[in-house]
Short mmCIF file of the C-alpha atoms (twelve columns), coordinates in Angstrom:
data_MODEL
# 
_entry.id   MODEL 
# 
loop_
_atom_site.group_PDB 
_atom_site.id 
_atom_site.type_symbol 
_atom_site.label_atom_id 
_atom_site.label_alt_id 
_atom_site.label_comp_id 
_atom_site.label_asym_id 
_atom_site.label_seq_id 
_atom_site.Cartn_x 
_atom_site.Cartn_y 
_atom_site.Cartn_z 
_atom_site.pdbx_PDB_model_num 
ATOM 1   C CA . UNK A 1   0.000   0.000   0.000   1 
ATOM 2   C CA . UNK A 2   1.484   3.538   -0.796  1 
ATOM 3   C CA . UNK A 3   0.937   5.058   2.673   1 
ATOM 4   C CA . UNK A 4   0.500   9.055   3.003   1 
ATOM 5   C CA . UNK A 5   4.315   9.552   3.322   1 
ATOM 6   C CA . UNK A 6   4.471   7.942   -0.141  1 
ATOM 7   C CA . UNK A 7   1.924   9.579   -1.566  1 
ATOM 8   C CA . UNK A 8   3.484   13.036  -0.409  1 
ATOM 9   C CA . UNK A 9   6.519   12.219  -1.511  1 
ATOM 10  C CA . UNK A 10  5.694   11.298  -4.832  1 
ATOM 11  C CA . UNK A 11  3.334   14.156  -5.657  1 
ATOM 12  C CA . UNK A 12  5.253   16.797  -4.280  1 
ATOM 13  C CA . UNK A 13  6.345   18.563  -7.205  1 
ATOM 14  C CA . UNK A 14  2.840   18.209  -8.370  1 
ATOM 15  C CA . UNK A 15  1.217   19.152  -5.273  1 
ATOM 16  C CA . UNK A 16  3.654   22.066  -5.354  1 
ATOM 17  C CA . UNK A 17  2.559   23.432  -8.622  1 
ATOM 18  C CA . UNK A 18  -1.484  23.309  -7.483  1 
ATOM 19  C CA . UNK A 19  -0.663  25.430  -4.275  1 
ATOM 20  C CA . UNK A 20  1.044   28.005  -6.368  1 
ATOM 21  C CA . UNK A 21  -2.127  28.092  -8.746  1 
ATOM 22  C CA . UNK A 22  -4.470  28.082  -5.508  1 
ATOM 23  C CA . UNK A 23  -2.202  31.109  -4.553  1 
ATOM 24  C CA . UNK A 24  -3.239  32.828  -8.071  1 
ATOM 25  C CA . UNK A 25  -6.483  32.201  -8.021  1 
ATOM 26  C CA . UNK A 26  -7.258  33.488  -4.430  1 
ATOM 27  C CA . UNK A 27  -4.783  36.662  -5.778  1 
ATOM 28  C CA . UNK A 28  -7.279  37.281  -8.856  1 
ATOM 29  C CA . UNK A 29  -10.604 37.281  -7.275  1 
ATOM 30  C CA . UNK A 30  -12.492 40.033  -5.815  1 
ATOM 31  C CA . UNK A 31  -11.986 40.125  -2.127  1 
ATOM 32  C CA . UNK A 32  -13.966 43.318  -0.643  1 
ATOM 33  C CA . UNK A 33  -16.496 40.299  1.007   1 
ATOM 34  C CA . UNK A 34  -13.904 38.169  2.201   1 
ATOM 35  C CA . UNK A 35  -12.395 37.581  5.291   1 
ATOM 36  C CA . UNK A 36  -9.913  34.800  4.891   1 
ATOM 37  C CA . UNK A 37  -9.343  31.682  2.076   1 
ATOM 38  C CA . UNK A 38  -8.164  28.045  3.080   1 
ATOM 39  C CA . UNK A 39  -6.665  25.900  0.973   1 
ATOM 40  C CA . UNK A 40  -7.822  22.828  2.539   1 
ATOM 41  C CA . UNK A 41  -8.296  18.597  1.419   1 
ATOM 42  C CA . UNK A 42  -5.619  16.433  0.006   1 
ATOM 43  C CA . UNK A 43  -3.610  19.580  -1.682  1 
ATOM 44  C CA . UNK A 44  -3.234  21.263  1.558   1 
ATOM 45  C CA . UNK A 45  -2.112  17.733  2.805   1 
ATOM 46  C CA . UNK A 46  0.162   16.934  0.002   1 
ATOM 47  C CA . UNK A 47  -1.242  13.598  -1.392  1 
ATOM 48  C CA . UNK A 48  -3.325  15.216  -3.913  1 
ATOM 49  C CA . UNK A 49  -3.238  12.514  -6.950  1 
ATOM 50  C CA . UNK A 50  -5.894  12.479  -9.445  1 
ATOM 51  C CA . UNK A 51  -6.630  9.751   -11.497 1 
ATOM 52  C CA . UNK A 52  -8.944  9.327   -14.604 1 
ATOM 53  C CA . UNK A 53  -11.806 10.961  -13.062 1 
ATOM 54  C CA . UNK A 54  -10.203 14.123  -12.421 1 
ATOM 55  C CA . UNK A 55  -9.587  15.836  -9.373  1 
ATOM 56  C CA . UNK A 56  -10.196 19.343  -7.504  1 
ATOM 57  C CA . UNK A 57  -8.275  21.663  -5.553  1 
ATOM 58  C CA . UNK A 58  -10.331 22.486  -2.276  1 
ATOM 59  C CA . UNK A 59  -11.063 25.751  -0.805  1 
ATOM 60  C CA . UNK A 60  -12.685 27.649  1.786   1 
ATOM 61  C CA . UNK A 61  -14.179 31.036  1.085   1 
ATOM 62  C CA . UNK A 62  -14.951 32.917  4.831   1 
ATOM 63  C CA . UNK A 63  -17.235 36.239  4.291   1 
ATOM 64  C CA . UNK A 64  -16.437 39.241  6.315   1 
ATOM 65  C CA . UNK A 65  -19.166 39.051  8.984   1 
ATOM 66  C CA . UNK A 66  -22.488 41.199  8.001   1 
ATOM 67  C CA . UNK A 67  -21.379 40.978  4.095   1 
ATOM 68  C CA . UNK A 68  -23.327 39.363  1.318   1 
ATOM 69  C CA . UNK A 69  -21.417 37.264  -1.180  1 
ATOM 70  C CA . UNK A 70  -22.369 36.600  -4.473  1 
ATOM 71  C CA . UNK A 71  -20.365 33.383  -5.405  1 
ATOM 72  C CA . UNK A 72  -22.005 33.132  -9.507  1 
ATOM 73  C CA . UNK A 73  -20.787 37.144  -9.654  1 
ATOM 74  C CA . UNK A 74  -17.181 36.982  -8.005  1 
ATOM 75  C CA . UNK A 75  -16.028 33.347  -8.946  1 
ATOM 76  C CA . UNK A 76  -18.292 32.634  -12.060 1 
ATOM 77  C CA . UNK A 77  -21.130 30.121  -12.517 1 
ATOM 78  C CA . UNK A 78  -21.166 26.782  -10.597 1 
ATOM 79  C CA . UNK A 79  -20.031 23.870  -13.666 1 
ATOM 80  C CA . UNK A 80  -20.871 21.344  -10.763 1 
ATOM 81  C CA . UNK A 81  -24.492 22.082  -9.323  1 
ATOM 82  C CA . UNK A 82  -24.827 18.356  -8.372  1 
ATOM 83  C CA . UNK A 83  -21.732 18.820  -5.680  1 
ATOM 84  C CA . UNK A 84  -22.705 20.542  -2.660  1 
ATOM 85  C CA . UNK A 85  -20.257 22.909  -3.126  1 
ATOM 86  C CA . UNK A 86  -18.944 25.991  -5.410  1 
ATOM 87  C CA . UNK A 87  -17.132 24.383  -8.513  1 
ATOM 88  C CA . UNK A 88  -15.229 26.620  -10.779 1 
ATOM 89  C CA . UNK A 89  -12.443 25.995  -13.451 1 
ATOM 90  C CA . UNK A 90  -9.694  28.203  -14.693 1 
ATOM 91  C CA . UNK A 91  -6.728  27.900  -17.151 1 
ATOM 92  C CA . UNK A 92  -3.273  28.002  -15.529 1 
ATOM 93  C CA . UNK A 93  -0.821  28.051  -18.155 1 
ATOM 94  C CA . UNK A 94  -2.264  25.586  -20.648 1 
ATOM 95  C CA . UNK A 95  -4.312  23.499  -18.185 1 
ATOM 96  C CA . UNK A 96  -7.427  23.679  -16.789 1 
ATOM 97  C CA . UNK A 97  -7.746  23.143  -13.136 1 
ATOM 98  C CA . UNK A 98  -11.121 22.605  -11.453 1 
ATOM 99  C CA . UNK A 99  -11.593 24.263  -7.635  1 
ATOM 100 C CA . UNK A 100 -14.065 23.081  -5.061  1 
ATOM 101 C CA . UNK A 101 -15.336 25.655  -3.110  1 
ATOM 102 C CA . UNK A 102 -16.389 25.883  0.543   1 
ATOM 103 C CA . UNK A 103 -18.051 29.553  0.946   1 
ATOM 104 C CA . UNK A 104 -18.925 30.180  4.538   1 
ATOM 105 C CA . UNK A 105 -19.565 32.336  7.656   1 
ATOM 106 C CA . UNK A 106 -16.477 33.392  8.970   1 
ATOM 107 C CA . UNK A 107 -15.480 30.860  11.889  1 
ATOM 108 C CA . UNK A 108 -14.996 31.614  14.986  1 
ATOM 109 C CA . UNK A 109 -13.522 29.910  17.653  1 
ATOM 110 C CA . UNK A 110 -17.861 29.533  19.044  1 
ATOM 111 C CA . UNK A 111 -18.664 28.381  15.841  1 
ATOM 112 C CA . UNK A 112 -15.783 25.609  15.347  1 
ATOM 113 C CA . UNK A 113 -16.934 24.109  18.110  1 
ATOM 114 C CA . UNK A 114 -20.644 23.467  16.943  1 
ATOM 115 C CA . UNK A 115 -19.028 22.228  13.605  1 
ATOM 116 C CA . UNK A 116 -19.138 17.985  12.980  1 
ATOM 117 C CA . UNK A 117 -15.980 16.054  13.395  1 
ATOM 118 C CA . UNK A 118 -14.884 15.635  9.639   1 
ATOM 119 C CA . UNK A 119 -15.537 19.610  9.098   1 
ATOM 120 C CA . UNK A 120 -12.953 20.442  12.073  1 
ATOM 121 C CA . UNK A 121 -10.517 18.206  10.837  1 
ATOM 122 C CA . UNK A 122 -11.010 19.669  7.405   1 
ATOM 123 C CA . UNK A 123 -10.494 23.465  9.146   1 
ATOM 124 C CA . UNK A 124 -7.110  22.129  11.083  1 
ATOM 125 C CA . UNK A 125 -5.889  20.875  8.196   1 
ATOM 126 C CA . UNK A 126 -6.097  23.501  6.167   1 
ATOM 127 C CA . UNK A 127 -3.506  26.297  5.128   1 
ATOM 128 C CA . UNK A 128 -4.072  29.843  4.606   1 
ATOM 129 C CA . UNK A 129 -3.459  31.935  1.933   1 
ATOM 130 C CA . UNK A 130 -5.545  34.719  2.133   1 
ATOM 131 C CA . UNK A 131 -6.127  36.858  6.482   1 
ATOM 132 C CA . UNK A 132 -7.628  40.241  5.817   1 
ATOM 133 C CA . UNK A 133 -5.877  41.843  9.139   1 
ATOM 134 C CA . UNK A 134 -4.964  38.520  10.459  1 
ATOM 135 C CA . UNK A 135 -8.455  38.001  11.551  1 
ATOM 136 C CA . UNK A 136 -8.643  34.682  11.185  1 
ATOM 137 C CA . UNK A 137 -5.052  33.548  12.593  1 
ATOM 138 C CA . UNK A 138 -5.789  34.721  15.636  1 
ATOM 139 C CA . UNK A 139 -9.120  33.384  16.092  1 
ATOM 140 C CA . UNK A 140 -7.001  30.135  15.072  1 
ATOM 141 C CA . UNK A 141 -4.585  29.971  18.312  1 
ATOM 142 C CA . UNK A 142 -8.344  30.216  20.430  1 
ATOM 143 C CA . UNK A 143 -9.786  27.227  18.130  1 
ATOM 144 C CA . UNK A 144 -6.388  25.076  18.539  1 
ATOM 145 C CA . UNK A 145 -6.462  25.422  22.526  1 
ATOM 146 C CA . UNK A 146 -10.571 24.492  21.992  1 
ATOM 147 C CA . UNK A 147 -9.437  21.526  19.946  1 
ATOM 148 C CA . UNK A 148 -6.531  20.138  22.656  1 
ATOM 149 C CA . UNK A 149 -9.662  20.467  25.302  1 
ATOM 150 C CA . UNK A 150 -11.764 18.500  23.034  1 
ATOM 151 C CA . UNK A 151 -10.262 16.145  22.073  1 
ATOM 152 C CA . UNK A 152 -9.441  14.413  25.665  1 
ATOM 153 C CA . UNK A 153 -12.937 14.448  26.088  1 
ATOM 154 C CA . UNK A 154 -13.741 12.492  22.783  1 
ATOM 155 C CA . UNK A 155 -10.411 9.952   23.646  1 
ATOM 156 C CA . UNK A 156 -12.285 9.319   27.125  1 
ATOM 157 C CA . UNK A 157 -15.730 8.960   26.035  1 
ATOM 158 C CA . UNK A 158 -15.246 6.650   23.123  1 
ATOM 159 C CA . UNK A 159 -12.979 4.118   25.277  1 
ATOM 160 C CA . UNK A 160 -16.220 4.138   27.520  1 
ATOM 161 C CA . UNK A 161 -18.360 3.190   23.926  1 
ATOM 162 C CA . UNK A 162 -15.750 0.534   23.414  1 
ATOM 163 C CA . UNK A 163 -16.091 -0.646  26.743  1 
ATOM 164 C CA . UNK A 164 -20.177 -1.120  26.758  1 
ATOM 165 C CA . UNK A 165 -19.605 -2.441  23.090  1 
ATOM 166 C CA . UNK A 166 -17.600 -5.261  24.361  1 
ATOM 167 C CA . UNK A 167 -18.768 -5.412  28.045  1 
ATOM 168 C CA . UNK A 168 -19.405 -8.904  29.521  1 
ATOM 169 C CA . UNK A 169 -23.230 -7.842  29.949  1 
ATOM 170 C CA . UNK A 170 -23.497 -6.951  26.016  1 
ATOM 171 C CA . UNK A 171 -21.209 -10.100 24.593  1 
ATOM 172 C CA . UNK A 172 -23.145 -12.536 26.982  1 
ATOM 173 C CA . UNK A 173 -26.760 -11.347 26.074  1 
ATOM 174 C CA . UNK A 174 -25.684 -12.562 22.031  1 
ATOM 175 C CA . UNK A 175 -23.641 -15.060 22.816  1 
ATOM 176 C CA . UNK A 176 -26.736 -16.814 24.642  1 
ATOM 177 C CA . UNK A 177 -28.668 -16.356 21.412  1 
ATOM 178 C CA . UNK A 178 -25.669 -18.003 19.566  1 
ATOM 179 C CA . UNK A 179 -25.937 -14.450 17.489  1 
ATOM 180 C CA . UNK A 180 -22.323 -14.672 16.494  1 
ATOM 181 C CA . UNK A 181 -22.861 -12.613 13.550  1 
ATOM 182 C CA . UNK A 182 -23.970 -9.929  16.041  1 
ATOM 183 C CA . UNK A 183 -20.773 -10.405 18.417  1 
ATOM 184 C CA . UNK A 184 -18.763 -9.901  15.416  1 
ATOM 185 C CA . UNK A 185 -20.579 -6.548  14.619  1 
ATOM 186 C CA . UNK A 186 -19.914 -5.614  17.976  1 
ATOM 187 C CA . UNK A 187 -16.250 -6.133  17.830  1 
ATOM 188 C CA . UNK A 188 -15.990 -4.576  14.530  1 
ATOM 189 C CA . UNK A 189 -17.715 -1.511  15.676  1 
ATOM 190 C CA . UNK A 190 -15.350 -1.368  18.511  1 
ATOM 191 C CA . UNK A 191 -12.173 -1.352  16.580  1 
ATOM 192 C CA . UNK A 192 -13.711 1.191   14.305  1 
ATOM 193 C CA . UNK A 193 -14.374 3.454   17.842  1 
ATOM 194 C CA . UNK A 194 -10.414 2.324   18.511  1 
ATOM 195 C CA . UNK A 195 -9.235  3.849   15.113  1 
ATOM 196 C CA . UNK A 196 -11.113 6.712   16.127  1 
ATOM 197 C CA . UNK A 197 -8.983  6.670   19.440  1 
ATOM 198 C CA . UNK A 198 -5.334  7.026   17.405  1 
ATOM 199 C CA . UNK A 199 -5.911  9.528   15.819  1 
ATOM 200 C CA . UNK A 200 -7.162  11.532  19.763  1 
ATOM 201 C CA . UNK A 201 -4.111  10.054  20.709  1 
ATOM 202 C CA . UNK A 202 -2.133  11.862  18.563  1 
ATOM 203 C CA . UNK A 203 -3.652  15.325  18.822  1 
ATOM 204 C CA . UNK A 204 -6.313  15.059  15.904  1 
ATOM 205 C CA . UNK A 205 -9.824  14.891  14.656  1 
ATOM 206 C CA . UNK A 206 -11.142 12.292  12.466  1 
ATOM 207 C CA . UNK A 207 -11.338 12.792  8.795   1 
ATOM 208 C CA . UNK A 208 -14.295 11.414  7.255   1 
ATOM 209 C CA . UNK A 209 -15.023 7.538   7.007   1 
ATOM 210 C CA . UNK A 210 -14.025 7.029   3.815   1 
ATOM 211 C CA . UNK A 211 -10.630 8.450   4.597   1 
ATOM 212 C CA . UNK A 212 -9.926  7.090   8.070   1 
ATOM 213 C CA . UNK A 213 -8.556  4.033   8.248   1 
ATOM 214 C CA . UNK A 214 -5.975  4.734   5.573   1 
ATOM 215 C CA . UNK A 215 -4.673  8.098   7.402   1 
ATOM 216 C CA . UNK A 216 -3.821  6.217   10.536  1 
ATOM 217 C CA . UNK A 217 -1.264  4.337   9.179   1 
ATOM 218 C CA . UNK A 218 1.609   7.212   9.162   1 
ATOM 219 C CA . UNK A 219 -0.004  8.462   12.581  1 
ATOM 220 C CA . UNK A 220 3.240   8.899   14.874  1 
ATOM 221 C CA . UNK A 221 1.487   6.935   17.577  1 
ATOM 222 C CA . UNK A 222 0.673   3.280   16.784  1 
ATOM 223 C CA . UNK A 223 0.094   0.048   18.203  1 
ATOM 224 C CA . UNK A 224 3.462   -2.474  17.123  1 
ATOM 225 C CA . UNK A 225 3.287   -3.532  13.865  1 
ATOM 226 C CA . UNK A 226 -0.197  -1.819  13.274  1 
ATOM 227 C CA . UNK A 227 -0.765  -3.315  9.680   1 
ATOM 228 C CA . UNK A 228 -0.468  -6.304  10.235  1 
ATOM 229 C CA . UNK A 229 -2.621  -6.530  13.704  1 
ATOM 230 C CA . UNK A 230 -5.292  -4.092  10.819  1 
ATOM 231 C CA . UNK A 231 -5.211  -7.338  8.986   1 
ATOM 232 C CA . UNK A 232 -5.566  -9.624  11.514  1 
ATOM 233 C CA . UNK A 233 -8.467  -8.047  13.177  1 
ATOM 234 C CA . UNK A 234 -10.845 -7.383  10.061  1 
ATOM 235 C CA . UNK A 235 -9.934  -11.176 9.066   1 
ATOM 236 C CA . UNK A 236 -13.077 -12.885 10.586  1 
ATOM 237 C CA . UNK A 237 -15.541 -15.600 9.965   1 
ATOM 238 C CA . UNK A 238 -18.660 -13.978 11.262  1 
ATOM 239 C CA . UNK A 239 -20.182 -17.531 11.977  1 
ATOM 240 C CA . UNK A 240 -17.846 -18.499 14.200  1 
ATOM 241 C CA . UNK A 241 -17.671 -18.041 17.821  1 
ATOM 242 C CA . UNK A 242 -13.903 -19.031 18.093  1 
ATOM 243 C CA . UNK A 243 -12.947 -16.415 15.974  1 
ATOM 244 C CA . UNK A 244 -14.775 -14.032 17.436  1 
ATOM 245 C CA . UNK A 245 -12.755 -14.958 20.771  1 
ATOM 246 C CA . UNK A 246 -9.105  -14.643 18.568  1 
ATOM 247 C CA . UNK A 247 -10.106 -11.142 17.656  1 
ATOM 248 C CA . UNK A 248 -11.553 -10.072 21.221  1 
ATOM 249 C CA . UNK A 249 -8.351  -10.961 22.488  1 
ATOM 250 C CA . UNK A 250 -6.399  -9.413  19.944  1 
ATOM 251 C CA . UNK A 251 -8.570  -6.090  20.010  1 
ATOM 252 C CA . UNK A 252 -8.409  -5.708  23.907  1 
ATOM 253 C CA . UNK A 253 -4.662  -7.277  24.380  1 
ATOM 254 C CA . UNK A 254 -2.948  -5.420  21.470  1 
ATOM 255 C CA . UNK A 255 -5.295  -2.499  20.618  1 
ATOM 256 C CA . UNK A 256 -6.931  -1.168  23.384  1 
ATOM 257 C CA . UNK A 257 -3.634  -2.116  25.488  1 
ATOM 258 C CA . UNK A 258 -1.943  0.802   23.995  1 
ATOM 259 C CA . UNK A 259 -4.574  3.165   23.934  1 
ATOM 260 C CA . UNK A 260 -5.124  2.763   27.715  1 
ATOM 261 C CA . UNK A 261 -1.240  3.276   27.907  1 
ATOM 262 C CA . UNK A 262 -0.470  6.857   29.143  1 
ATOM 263 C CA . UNK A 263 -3.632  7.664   28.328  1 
# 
C-alpha cells in the first residue's frame, strides 16, 4: 500500500505546482467580502493525486461578517451544481484546473466548536493563503487550545463506547442467542471506535469515514506492527464463535492495550 508519506513524496512537485495556482487564483478574485481563504483537502495535505476521473483543488471562502457574497458574480457560474459545493475551473498556463469551493460564515472559535468532526478536521488541516488583518489567525490559536480540550474528552468517552460495546453484559446477552454474527458486529464496531482513538491520541480529529482508516497508518502513535494486527483483526468468519474470541483478544490485548497506555 502507498501510505500518506508515499503519496506526499511522490506528488510533491505536483502538489507544489497546485498550491502556487491556488495562490493565483485566491490573488485574482475580488476580495472586498472576504475575510480569509483556506486551501484545505488532500492539496493542503500533500497527497493530492488524481486519477482518470479528475480531481479538484479544495477551498474555503470565509465572508467578512455582516457581508453578502455573491459566489455566480465573483467566482463565475457553478459547472458542478450536483456537488454541494462551489465548482469553478480556470486555465493556468495551458491546463485547466477545477476548484471546489467551501463559501462560509467566517469561523470563529464559538462556531468551530458546533461544527461535525470531519468539518474540524477539514479546518485544522487547512492552510491559509488569504487573512484580511490577520483576523482569522488569531481566532485560530483560540480554536487550537478548543481543539486540545476536546479532544481528551472524545479519547475518554469513546474508550467508555468501546467498553459497553464489548462489556461482559453486552457479549453474553448474544452469545446466549448463539448471534455470532452480532458479536462480530460488535467487535468490529469497537475497533472502528479504537481507530477513532489514534488519531485523539495523537492530537487530531477524524477525517471522514471514507478516509480514516488509511490516514492512521503514518499516525506517529501506533500500536506495534499496526498493519499487520489491521489485517488480523478485520480477518473474521462472522459464523464463528472461536474467531470471534481470537479477535476479542487481539482487540483488547494489542489495541486497546496501547490506547489505555499513558492515556
Amino acid at each position: 500500500m502507498k501510505d500518506k508519506e508515499a503519496m506526499t513524496e511522490m506528488q510533491r512537485d505536483f502538489v507544489a505546482k497546485m498550491k502556487e495556482y491556488a495562490v493565483e487564483f485566491a490573488e485574482h478574485i475580488d476580495k472586498s467580502d472576504i475575510q480569509a481563504v483556506l486551501l484545505s483537502g488532500s492539496v493542503a495535505r500533500g497527497d493530492f493525486y488524481p486519477g482518470e476521473y479528475g480531481g479538484m483543488i479544495d477551498l474555503v471562502i470565509m465572508k467578512k461578517s455582516g457581508h453578502c457574497f455573491d459566489a455566480e458574480k465573483i467566482l463565475g457560474k457553478d459547472e458542478e451544481p450536483d456537488i454541494p459545493y462551489h465548482c469553478v475551473r480556470r486555465n493556468f498556463y495551458g491546463s485547466e484546473i477545477c476548484f471546489e469551493i467551501d463559501v462560509r460564515d467566517f469561523v470563529s472559535a464559538e462556531q468551530f466548536e458546533q461544527l461535525d468532526e470531519s468539518r474540524k478536521f477539514s479546518i485544522i488541516e487547512s492552510e491559509i493563503i488569504y487573512d484580511a488583518g490577520n483576523l482569522y489567525r488569531n481566532e485560530f490559536q483560540k480554536i487550537l487550545l478548543l481543539k486540545d480540550k476536546e479532544l481528551h474528552i472524545l479519547f475518554d468517552s469513546t474508550l467508555q463506547g468501546i467498553d459497553w460495546m464489548l462489556s461482559p453484559y453486552t457479549t453474553d446477552k448474544w452469545f446466549r442467542r448463539q448471534a455470532f454474527v452480532q458479536m462480530h458486529w460488535n467487535l468490529n464496531s469497537a475497533v472502528r471506535m479504537g481507530v477513532k482513538c489514534l488519531y485523539y491520541k495523537n492530537g487530531s480529529y477524524v477525517p471522514p469515514e471514507n478516509r480514516m482508516l488509511y490516514y492512521t497508518y503514518t499516525l506517529e502513535k501506533l500500536p506495534e506492527q499496526y498493519s499487520r494486527l489491521i489485517a488480523a483483526l478485520f480477518r473474521q468468519n462472522i459464523e464463528s464463535y472461536a474467531d470471534y474470541k481470537r479477535r476479542e483478544k487481539l482487540f483488547c490485548k494489542q489495541f486497546l492495550g496501547f490506547l489505555r497506555t499513558n492515556q
